[in-house]
Amino acid sequence: MSRMPRRTAAVTALALAGLLATAAPAATAPTTARTAPAATAAAPDIPLANVKAHLTQLQSIAGANGGNRAHGRPGYKASIDYVKAKLDAAGFTTSVQQFTSNGATGYNLIADWPGGDANQVLMAGAHLDSVSSGPGINDNGSGSAGVLETALAVSRAGLKPAKHLRFAWWGAEELGLVGSKYYVANLPTTERSKLSGYMNFDMIGSPNPGYFVYDDDPVIEKTFKDYFAGIGVATEIETEGDGRSDHASFKNVGIPVGGLFTGASRTKTAAQAQKWGGTAGQAFDRCYHSSCDTTANISDTALDRNSDALAHAVWTLSAGTTEPPTGDTYENTADVTIPDNGTAATSSVTVSGRTGNAPSALKVGVDIVHTWRGDLVVDLVAPDGTAYRLKNSSGNDSADNVRETYTVDASSEPANGTWRLRVQDVAQYDTGYISGFSLTF
Ligand code: DTR
Ligand code: CA
Ligand code: ZN
Ligand code: ZN
């Protein structure tokens, strides 16, 4: 339907200027998902290069000490000294806890970030020891380096979290969680009760990676799952981990735990390779507990993503809010031009990592900058192509812009997939663009 021209030449010139002003580059930015705004600033990106530099140092330490960093060997103590020196230089209060196992001295390194509520202590930890057969770069230099670089990022940011932050590097995990068990056993009950959570990072850079989240404490689990959903990476629940790493020492005394894992000797399935890439039918880490677990045995992408997820969880869970974030929002804020009286324009968001169908009250945020909005027909298009009409055209609606939150019963639609906002200008003159599109589950 086209209206009679409403403009004189002068108005046309203004409209043209307006056109230029409201024209926007056609683009669809990658979608972002975010939960309800946390009480503090977002975590910084953890520089992959920094994490890898720590791995290079750990590799050198192993090379200079008989090829490993195992409990009771010089390579382990040298690893402790390396990590401790970085933390001391960054302003942490560090302590080295000694213990004996198999007739050899073992060491735990504990680093407290000054400040925060001493009665609410959030911990992040990783075992620093390797097996004796190799340098242990993925197992568990990767977790140790990710935790170290996150701690250094806390220092660089001068973070002042509501909760007190404590970081830990455990000895003799490979002998049976010896170091972390010793720490928990020797923690006075009054101190133990102050621990609001312990997050474990053991193998977070496997070369043929999966993205597994421990299914223990629901708030910690949701924090990780939401992070990965936000970067469009699907996750699975970690099923082989119970009792197999240092989080068990904390879980056994009732402390909320969580963590991340990229897989060990288990084989990646075809379905997992479809989801994550990599090689089906091959172990997540073919060098698990082997001499080839070197700096070449790392997936940079997995190490980067997990280090960033680690930092996100430290920032988010130390913010002092304990209730889980409510409402997951996926949004695309890229501007997309709507052709005048032409084909439809679309903006999309990709939802992943959710389970089941979308809700019966799916919130659809629409932000369209457009003069004479009566020209516009607006639909939500589900991943399977089903269209839900949000707005019909109406010739006499001369108001500008469409800034609405619509509620759609999308309960028959699987939540995961690419959702689209489809906007068509069905009348001549007046133009604009999609400025934002969001879904809140
Ligand atoms: N215990 C780790 C490796 C390991 C195997 N399965 C899981 C599951 C969750 C965390 C760690 C692991 C080691 O060998 O150090
Ligand atoms: Ca990063
Ligand atoms: Zn191991
Ligand atoms: Zn390990």
Short mmCIF file of C-alpha atoms and ligand atoms in Angstrom, two decimals:
data_model
loop_
_atom_site.label_atom_id
_atom_site.label_comp_id
_atom_site.label_asym_id
_atom_site.label_seq_id
_atom_site.Cartn_x
_atom_site.Cartn_y
_atom_site.Cartn_z
CA MET A 1 0.00 0.00 0.00
CA SER A 2 1.55 3.37 -0.84
CA ARG A 3 0.42 6.70 0.47
CA MET A 4 0.00 9.77 -1.72
CA PRO A 5 3.28 11.78 -1.47
CA ARG A 6 2.94 13.93 1.62
CA ARG A 7 5.82 16.17 0.91
CA THR A 8 6.78 19.33 -0.95
CA ALA A 9 10.28 19.49 -2.54
CA ALA A 10 11.63 21.12 0.68
CA VAL A 11 10.19 18.39 2.87
CA THR A 12 11.54 15.81 0.46
CA ALA A 13 14.99 17.29 0.94
CA LEU A 14 14.55 17.04 4.73
CA ALA A 15 13.26 13.51 4.34
CA LEU A 16 16.29 12.73 2.21
CA ALA A 17 18.51 14.17 4.91
CA GLY A 18 16.49 12.18 7.40
CA LEU A 19 16.97 9.11 5.23
CA LEU A 20 20.70 9.61 5.35
CA ALA A 21 20.48 10.22 9.05
CA THR A 22 18.42 7.12 9.69
CA ALA A 23 20.14 4.94 7.13
CA ALA A 24 22.33 2.41 8.82
CA PRO A 25 24.80 -0.14 7.48
CA ALA A 26 23.19 -3.51 6.92
CA ALA A 27 24.96 -5.80 9.33
CA THR A 28 24.20 -8.43 11.84
CA ALA A 29 26.62 -8.39 14.73
CA PRO A 30 27.34 -11.65 16.50
CA THR A 31 24.72 -12.22 19.09
CA THR A 32 25.53 -11.84 22.72
CA ALA A 33 23.77 -13.50 25.56
CA ARG A 34 23.78 -12.11 28.97
CA THR A 35 22.02 -12.83 32.17
CA ALA A 36 20.55 -10.13 34.34
CA PRO A 37 23.24 -7.50 34.91
CA ALA A 38 25.61 -8.59 37.68
CA ALA A 39 26.33 -6.19 40.50
CA THR A 40 29.89 -5.57 39.34
CA ALA A 41 31.77 -4.78 36.16
CA ALA A 42 32.33 -7.59 33.71
CA ALA A 43 35.50 -9.62 33.93
CA PRO A 44 38.30 -8.57 31.61
CA ASP A 45 39.35 -10.76 28.73
CA ILE A 46 42.16 -13.03 29.91
CA PRO A 47 44.98 -12.68 27.36
CA LEU A 48 45.66 -16.10 25.86
CA ALA A 49 49.28 -15.10 25.27
CA ASN A 50 49.79 -14.59 28.99
CA VAL A 51 48.32 -17.98 29.84
CA LYS A 52 50.52 -19.64 27.23
CA ALA A 53 53.58 -17.84 28.56
CA HIS A 54 53.01 -19.55 31.91
CA LEU A 55 52.77 -22.90 30.12
CA THR A 56 56.07 -22.19 28.38
CA GLN A 57 57.66 -21.49 31.75
CA LEU A 58 56.25 -24.71 33.23
CA GLN A 59 57.55 -26.62 30.21
CA SER A 60 61.01 -25.11 30.75
CA ILE A 61 60.88 -25.99 34.43
CA ALA A 62 60.10 -29.60 33.58
CA GLY A 63 62.87 -29.62 30.97
CA ALA A 64 65.36 -28.38 33.54
CA ASN A 65 64.26 -30.89 36.14
CA GLY A 66 64.23 -34.37 34.67
CA GLY A 67 61.27 -33.83 32.35
CA ASN A 68 58.46 -33.60 34.87
CA ARG A 69 56.87 -31.54 37.65
CA ALA A 70 55.74 -34.45 39.79
CA HIS A 71 55.24 -34.54 43.55
CA GLY A 72 58.52 -34.98 45.42
CA ARG A 73 60.59 -34.03 42.35
CA PRO A 74 62.52 -30.76 41.95
CA GLY A 75 60.29 -29.75 39.03
CA TYR A 76 57.29 -29.44 41.32
CA LYS A 77 58.93 -27.17 43.86
CA ALA A 78 60.30 -25.05 40.98
CA SER A 79 56.73 -24.76 39.68
CA ILE A 80 55.52 -23.58 43.09
CA ASP A 81 58.34 -21.01 43.24
CA TYR A 82 57.44 -19.70 39.76
CA VAL A 83 53.74 -19.23 40.55
CA LYS A 84 54.44 -17.79 44.01
CA ALA A 85 56.86 -15.18 42.65
CA LYS A 86 54.24 -13.92 40.18
CA LEU A 87 51.64 -13.61 42.93
CA ASP A 88 53.94 -11.94 45.44
CA ALA A 89 54.84 -9.36 42.80
CA ALA A 90 51.15 -8.75 42.16
CA GLY A 91 50.28 -7.97 45.78
CA PHE A 92 48.79 -11.26 46.93
CA THR A 93 49.29 -12.61 50.45
CA THR A 94 50.82 -16.01 49.75
CA SER A 95 51.55 -18.98 51.95
CA VAL A 96 53.12 -22.38 51.22
CA GLN A 97 51.67 -25.29 53.14
CA GLN A 98 53.94 -28.32 53.44
CA PHE A 99 52.82 -31.94 53.81
CA THR A 100 54.37 -35.34 53.37
CA SER A 101 53.22 -38.02 50.94
CA ASN A 102 55.01 -41.17 49.89
CA GLY A 103 57.97 -40.10 51.96
CA ALA A 104 58.42 -36.85 50.06
CA THR A 105 57.58 -33.26 50.96
CA GLY A 106 54.63 -31.79 49.13
CA TYR A 107 53.53 -28.16 48.84
CA ASN A 108 50.23 -26.31 48.49
CA LEU A 109 50.37 -22.64 47.47
CA ILE A 110 47.58 -20.42 48.81
CA ALA A 111 47.17 -16.83 47.62
CA ASP A 112 44.71 -14.43 49.26
CA TRP A 113 43.67 -11.22 47.56
CA PRO A 114 43.45 -8.63 50.36
CA GLY A 115 39.95 -7.31 51.04
CA GLY A 116 36.41 -8.56 50.69
CA ASP A 117 34.23 -10.14 53.33
CA ALA A 118 36.41 -12.57 55.28
CA ASN A 119 33.28 -14.50 56.16
CA GLN A 120 32.50 -15.19 52.51
CA VAL A 121 35.52 -16.71 50.80
CA LEU A 122 35.36 -17.72 47.15
CA MET A 123 38.15 -20.08 46.03
CA ALA A 124 39.51 -21.05 42.65
CA GLY A 125 42.14 -23.78 42.42
CA ALA A 126 44.10 -26.17 40.27
CA HIS A 127 46.61 -28.92 40.92
CA LEU A 128 50.10 -27.89 39.91
CA ASP A 129 51.73 -31.32 39.96
CA SER A 130 52.20 -33.50 36.91
CA VAL A 131 52.63 -37.22 36.63
CA SER A 132 56.24 -38.38 36.57
CA SER A 133 56.05 -39.43 32.89
CA GLY A 134 55.94 -35.92 31.48
CA PRO A 135 55.73 -32.14 31.93
CA GLY A 136 51.94 -32.17 32.51
CA ILE A 137 51.14 -29.08 30.44
CA ASN A 138 47.46 -29.83 29.86
CA ASP A 139 47.23 -31.89 33.02
CA ASN A 140 47.43 -29.60 34.76
CA GLY A 141 49.54 -26.70 33.64
CA SER A 142 46.45 -25.48 31.79
CA GLY A 143 44.32 -25.15 34.93
CA SER A 144 47.21 -23.77 36.95
CA ALA A 145 47.99 -21.14 34.32
CA GLY A 146 44.35 -20.17 33.88
CA VAL A 147 43.92 -19.66 37.62
CA LEU A 148 47.24 -17.78 37.85
CA GLU A 149 46.42 -15.40 35.02
CA THR A 150 42.96 -14.74 36.44
CA ALA A 151 44.53 -13.89 39.80
CA LEU A 152 46.95 -11.54 38.04
CA ALA A 153 43.98 -9.97 36.21
CA VAL A 154 42.31 -9.36 39.60
CA SER A 155 45.45 -7.52 40.64
CA ARG A 156 45.72 -5.54 37.39
CA ALA A 157 42.07 -4.51 37.78
CA GLY A 158 42.52 -3.65 41.44
CA LEU A 159 39.29 -5.59 41.93
CA LYS A 160 37.41 -4.89 45.15
CA PRO A 161 34.95 -7.78 45.30
CA ALA A 162 32.30 -8.11 48.00
CA LYS A 163 33.61 -11.57 48.84
CA HIS A 164 37.17 -12.45 49.78
CA LEU A 165 39.10 -14.16 46.96
CA ARG A 166 41.48 -17.02 47.57
CA PHE A 167 43.42 -18.91 44.88
CA ALA A 168 45.15 -22.26 45.37
CA TRP A 169 47.61 -24.54 43.60
CA TRP A 170 47.58 -28.09 44.95
CA GLY A 171 50.39 -30.62 45.35
CA ALA A 172 50.18 -34.39 44.85
CA GLU A 173 46.77 -34.46 43.17
CA GLU A 174 48.01 -37.27 40.97
CA LEU A 175 48.70 -39.36 44.06
CA GLY A 176 45.06 -39.09 45.10
CA LEU A 177 44.09 -35.46 45.80
CA VAL A 178 46.64 -35.51 48.62
CA GLY A 179 47.39 -31.77 48.77
CA SER A 180 43.81 -30.53 48.65
CA LYS A 181 42.69 -33.18 51.13
CA TYR A 182 45.46 -32.04 53.48
CA TYR A 183 44.38 -28.40 53.12
CA VAL A 184 40.71 -29.13 53.88
CA ALA A 185 41.57 -31.49 56.76
CA ASN A 186 43.74 -28.81 58.37
CA LEU A 187 41.31 -25.96 57.83
CA PRO A 188 39.67 -25.12 61.18
CA THR A 189 35.93 -25.73 61.06
CA THR A 190 35.31 -22.03 61.58
CA GLU A 191 37.41 -21.26 58.48
CA ARG A 192 35.78 -24.05 56.48
CA SER A 193 32.34 -22.56 57.16
CA LYS A 194 33.43 -19.30 55.56
CA LEU A 195 34.03 -20.92 52.16
CA SER A 196 31.14 -19.93 49.91
CA GLY A 197 32.44 -22.06 47.05
CA TYR A 198 35.42 -23.80 45.49
CA MET A 199 35.92 -23.87 41.70
CA ASN A 200 38.28 -26.46 40.23
CA PHE A 201 40.17 -26.26 36.95
CA ASP A 202 41.88 -29.51 35.97
CA MET A 203 42.61 -29.91 32.24
CA ILE A 204 41.06 -26.88 30.51
CA GLY A 205 43.09 -26.90 27.28
CA SER A 206 42.74 -30.42 25.86
CA PRO A 207 43.85 -30.59 22.21
CA ASN A 208 40.63 -32.25 21.00
CA PRO A 209 38.46 -30.37 23.46
CA GLY A 210 35.02 -30.84 24.87
CA TYR A 211 33.39 -28.15 26.97
CA PHE A 212 32.26 -29.80 30.20
CA VAL A 213 30.79 -28.07 33.23
CA TYR A 214 30.71 -29.79 36.62
CA ASP A 215 27.12 -30.47 37.66
CA ASP A 216 27.55 -29.80 41.35
CA ASP A 217 26.55 -26.45 42.83
CA PRO A 218 23.74 -25.05 40.64
CA VAL A 219 24.76 -21.41 40.96
CA ILE A 220 28.36 -22.10 39.94
CA GLU A 221 27.16 -24.42 37.18
CA LYS A 222 24.72 -21.82 35.81
CA THR A 223 27.39 -19.13 35.88
CA PHE A 224 29.63 -21.22 33.64
CA LYS A 225 26.82 -22.43 31.37
CA ASP A 226 25.53 -18.90 30.85
CA TYR A 227 29.03 -17.71 29.99
CA PHE A 228 29.46 -20.34 27.32
CA ALA A 229 25.92 -19.79 26.00
CA GLY A 230 26.85 -16.14 25.68
CA ILE A 231 29.74 -16.95 23.38
CA GLY A 232 27.63 -19.48 21.47
CA VAL A 233 29.48 -22.57 22.76
CA ALA A 234 27.40 -25.54 23.84
CA THR A 235 28.41 -27.32 27.05
CA GLU A 236 27.83 -30.74 28.52
CA ILE A 237 27.66 -31.88 32.09
CA GLU A 238 30.90 -33.36 33.38
CA THR A 239 30.03 -36.97 34.18
CA GLU A 240 33.33 -38.70 34.84
CA GLY A 241 34.69 -36.20 37.31
CA ASP A 242 33.14 -37.05 40.64
CA GLY A 243 35.96 -37.81 43.00
CA ARG A 244 38.55 -37.45 40.27
CA SER A 245 40.00 -34.10 41.12
CA ASP A 246 40.52 -31.60 43.92
CA HIS A 247 36.94 -30.33 44.03
CA ALA A 248 36.09 -33.68 45.69
CA SER A 249 38.11 -32.69 48.77
CA PHE A 250 35.79 -29.69 49.23
CA LYS A 251 32.58 -31.40 48.17
CA ASN A 252 33.21 -34.15 50.72
CA VAL A 253 32.87 -31.59 53.54
CA GLY A 254 29.78 -29.92 52.08
CA ILE A 255 31.34 -26.91 50.39
CA PRO A 256 29.65 -25.87 47.11
CA VAL A 257 31.87 -26.79 44.19
CA GLY A 258 32.00 -26.38 40.44
CA GLY A 259 34.50 -26.34 37.65
CA LEU A 260 35.41 -26.84 34.02
CA PHE A 261 37.01 -29.68 32.11
CA THR A 262 37.94 -30.27 28.47
CA GLY A 263 38.35 -34.05 28.61
CA ALA A 264 41.04 -36.67 29.12
CA SER A 265 41.33 -40.17 27.70
CA ARG A 266 37.68 -40.64 26.82
CA THR A 267 36.84 -40.55 23.11
CA LYS A 268 34.96 -37.68 21.47
CA THR A 269 31.74 -38.89 19.87
CA ALA A 270 30.51 -37.95 16.40
CA ALA A 271 27.75 -35.86 17.96
CA GLN A 272 30.28 -34.01 20.10
CA ALA A 273 32.53 -33.40 17.10
CA GLN A 274 29.50 -32.03 15.26
CA LYS A 275 28.90 -29.63 18.14
CA TRP A 276 32.44 -28.67 19.07
CA GLY A 277 34.59 -29.46 16.06
CA GLY A 278 37.68 -31.60 16.51
CA THR A 279 38.02 -35.30 15.75
CA ALA A 280 35.40 -37.89 16.49
CA GLY A 281 36.66 -41.26 17.61
CA GLN A 282 39.79 -39.68 19.11
CA ALA A 283 40.50 -38.99 22.78
CA PHE A 284 39.96 -35.48 24.04
CA ASP A 285 43.60 -35.62 25.15
CA ARG A 286 45.67 -38.38 23.53
CA CYS A 287 48.67 -37.39 25.65
CA TYR A 288 46.88 -37.71 28.97
CA HIS A 289 49.48 -38.77 31.58
CA SER A 290 52.06 -39.19 28.83
CA SER A 291 55.40 -37.66 27.96
CA CYS A 292 53.74 -35.89 25.01
CA ASP A 293 51.65 -33.72 27.32
CA THR A 294 53.73 -30.69 26.30
CA THR A 295 52.94 -27.14 25.17
CA ALA A 296 52.09 -28.71 21.79
CA ASN A 297 49.31 -30.63 23.50
CA ILE A 298 47.04 -27.61 23.94
CA SER A 299 44.02 -26.21 22.09
CA ASP A 300 44.46 -22.44 22.16
CA THR A 301 40.73 -21.94 21.62
CA ALA A 302 39.79 -24.15 24.54
CA LEU A 303 42.44 -22.62 26.80
CA ASP A 304 41.29 -19.12 25.92
CA ARG A 305 37.58 -19.80 26.31
CA ASN A 306 38.03 -21.59 29.64
CA SER A 307 40.37 -18.94 31.02
CA ASP A 308 37.81 -16.29 30.15
CA ALA A 309 35.02 -18.39 31.67
CA LEU A 310 37.15 -18.79 34.80
CA ALA A 311 37.57 -15.04 35.12
CA HIS A 312 33.86 -14.47 34.45
CA ALA A 313 32.96 -16.81 37.30
CA VAL A 314 35.45 -15.21 39.71
CA TRP A 315 34.12 -11.74 38.93
CA THR A 316 30.46 -12.75 38.96
CA LEU A 317 30.42 -15.02 42.01
CA SER A 318 32.55 -12.73 44.16
CA ALA A 319 30.17 -9.83 43.51
CA GLY A 320 28.34 -10.61 46.71
CA THR A 321 25.08 -11.63 45.06
CA THR A 322 24.34 -15.25 45.92
CA GLU A 323 20.99 -15.70 44.21
CA PRO A 324 21.45 -16.97 40.65
CA PRO A 325 20.93 -14.36 37.93
CA THR A 326 17.32 -14.37 36.72
CA GLY A 327 16.41 -14.27 33.06
CA ASP A 328 18.77 -14.99 30.24
CA THR A 329 18.86 -12.38 27.53
CA TYR A 330 20.23 -12.88 24.04
CA GLU A 331 20.55 -9.73 22.00
CA ASN A 332 21.81 -8.33 18.74
CA THR A 333 22.43 -4.59 18.68
CA ALA A 334 23.74 -4.32 15.12
CA ASP A 335 21.89 -1.80 12.95
CA VAL A 336 20.19 -3.26 9.88
CA THR A 337 18.72 -0.99 7.17
CA ILE A 338 15.08 -1.65 6.19
CA PRO A 339 14.58 -1.13 2.43
CA ASP A 340 11.79 1.38 1.69
CA ASN A 341 8.70 -0.45 0.43
CA GLY A 342 10.93 -3.43 -0.29
CA THR A 343 12.17 -6.78 0.91
CA ALA A 344 12.24 -7.63 4.59
CA ALA A 345 15.28 -6.94 6.79
CA THR A 346 16.31 -9.38 9.53
CA SER A 347 18.32 -9.31 12.74
CA SER A 348 19.21 -12.63 14.36
CA VAL A 349 20.26 -14.06 17.72
CA THR A 350 21.67 -17.54 18.24
CA VAL A 351 20.53 -19.36 21.35
CA SER A 352 22.51 -22.39 22.49
CA GLY A 353 23.23 -24.40 25.58
CA ARG A 354 19.64 -24.26 26.77
CA THR A 355 17.48 -27.33 27.33
CA GLY A 356 13.92 -27.89 26.13
CA ASN A 357 11.52 -25.47 24.47
CA ALA A 358 11.21 -21.73 24.67
CA PRO A 359 8.81 -20.38 27.32
CA SER A 360 5.14 -19.59 26.84
CA ALA A 361 5.99 -15.99 27.76
CA LEU A 362 9.09 -15.34 25.68
CA LYS A 363 9.97 -11.66 25.86
CA VAL A 364 10.85 -10.16 22.46
CA GLY A 365 12.59 -6.80 22.67
CA VAL A 366 12.21 -4.74 19.48
CA ASP A 367 13.94 -1.45 18.77
CA ILE A 368 13.28 -0.04 15.28
CA VAL A 369 14.14 3.53 14.30
CA HIS A 370 11.72 4.47 11.52
CA THR A 371 9.52 7.42 10.63
CA TRP A 372 5.80 6.64 10.04
CA ARG A 373 5.89 3.23 11.69
CA GLY A 374 2.55 2.36 10.08
CA ASP A 375 4.64 1.20 7.10
CA LEU A 376 6.06 -1.69 9.07
CA VAL A 377 5.15 -5.36 9.45
CA VAL A 378 7.15 -7.08 12.20
CA ASP A 379 7.48 -10.84 12.81
CA LEU A 380 9.46 -13.06 15.15
CA VAL A 381 10.71 -16.07 13.18
CA ALA A 382 11.61 -19.19 15.19
CA PRO A 383 14.60 -21.38 14.25
CA ASP A 384 12.28 -23.75 12.35
CA GLY A 385 10.82 -20.89 10.30
CA THR A 386 7.54 -20.48 12.18
CA ALA A 387 6.54 -16.81 12.09
CA TYR A 388 4.86 -15.02 15.00
CA ARG A 389 3.26 -11.70 14.00
CA LEU A 390 4.27 -8.96 16.40
CA LYS A 391 2.96 -5.91 14.51
CA ASN A 392 0.79 -5.34 11.44
CA SER A 393 1.14 -2.36 9.10
CA SER A 394 -1.39 0.42 9.60
CA GLY A 395 -1.56 3.24 7.08
CA ASN A 396 -2.64 5.92 9.52
CA ASP A 397 -0.09 5.21 12.29
CA SER A 398 2.18 8.17 11.59
CA ALA A 399 4.14 7.93 14.84
CA ASP A 400 7.86 7.18 14.65
CA ASN A 401 9.84 4.18 15.89
CA VAL A 402 8.83 0.83 17.30
CA ARG A 403 10.27 0.35 20.80
CA GLU A 404 8.31 -2.46 22.38
CA THR A 405 8.70 -5.67 24.35
CA TYR A 406 6.29 -8.25 22.98
CA THR A 407 5.33 -11.47 24.81
CA VAL A 408 5.12 -14.53 22.61
CA ASP A 409 3.96 -18.05 23.46
CA ALA A 410 6.91 -19.90 21.92
CA SER A 411 6.43 -23.05 24.01
CA SER A 412 6.13 -25.21 20.91
CA GLU A 413 9.58 -24.11 19.69
CA PRO A 414 12.91 -25.65 20.77
CA ALA A 415 14.85 -22.89 22.56
CA ASN A 416 18.18 -23.50 20.84
CA GLY A 417 18.82 -22.21 17.32
CA THR A 418 18.84 -18.96 15.38
CA TRP A 419 15.85 -16.72 15.99
CA ARG A 420 15.13 -13.80 13.64
CA LEU A 421 13.34 -10.50 13.85
CA ARG A 422 11.86 -9.87 10.38
CA VAL A 423 10.82 -6.32 9.51
CA GLN A 424 9.25 -5.27 6.19
CA ASP A 425 8.43 -1.72 5.07
CA VAL A 426 5.31 -2.11 2.90
CA ALA A 427 4.70 1.52 1.93
CA GLN A 428 6.64 4.07 -0.08
CA TYR A 429 8.53 6.95 1.63
CA ASP A 430 9.71 6.96 5.24
CA THR A 431 12.62 4.72 6.06
CA GLY A 432 14.60 3.42 8.98
CA TYR A 433 16.54 0.52 10.43
CA ILE A 434 16.50 -2.21 13.04
CA SER A 435 18.52 -0.92 15.99
CA GLY A 436 18.16 -3.86 18.36
CA PHE A 437 16.54 -7.24 18.85
CA SER A 438 16.56 -9.32 22.03
CA LEU A 439 15.02 -12.44 23.50
CA THR A 440 14.67 -13.01 27.23
CA PHE A 441 13.95 -16.53 28.44
N1 DTR B 1 41.87 -36.28 37.76
C1 DTR B 1 42.50 -35.62 36.66
C2 DTR B 1 41.95 -35.94 35.31
C3 DTR B 1 40.50 -36.16 35.22
C4 DTR B 1 39.92 -37.26 34.70
N2 DTR B 1 38.56 -37.08 34.70
C5 DTR B 1 38.30 -35.89 35.22
C6 DTR B 1 37.08 -35.25 35.41
C7 DTR B 1 37.08 -33.99 35.99
C8 DTR B 1 38.28 -33.40 36.36
C9 DTR B 1 39.52 -34.04 36.16
C10 DTR B 1 39.49 -35.29 35.57
C11 DTR B 1 43.98 -35.90 36.66
O1 DTR B 1 44.41 -36.95 36.16
O2 DTR B 1 44.69 -35.03 37.12
CA CA B 2 40.49 -14.35 26.01
ZN ZN B 3 46.36 -36.30 35.89
ZN ZN B 4 44.71 -33.26 36.54
#
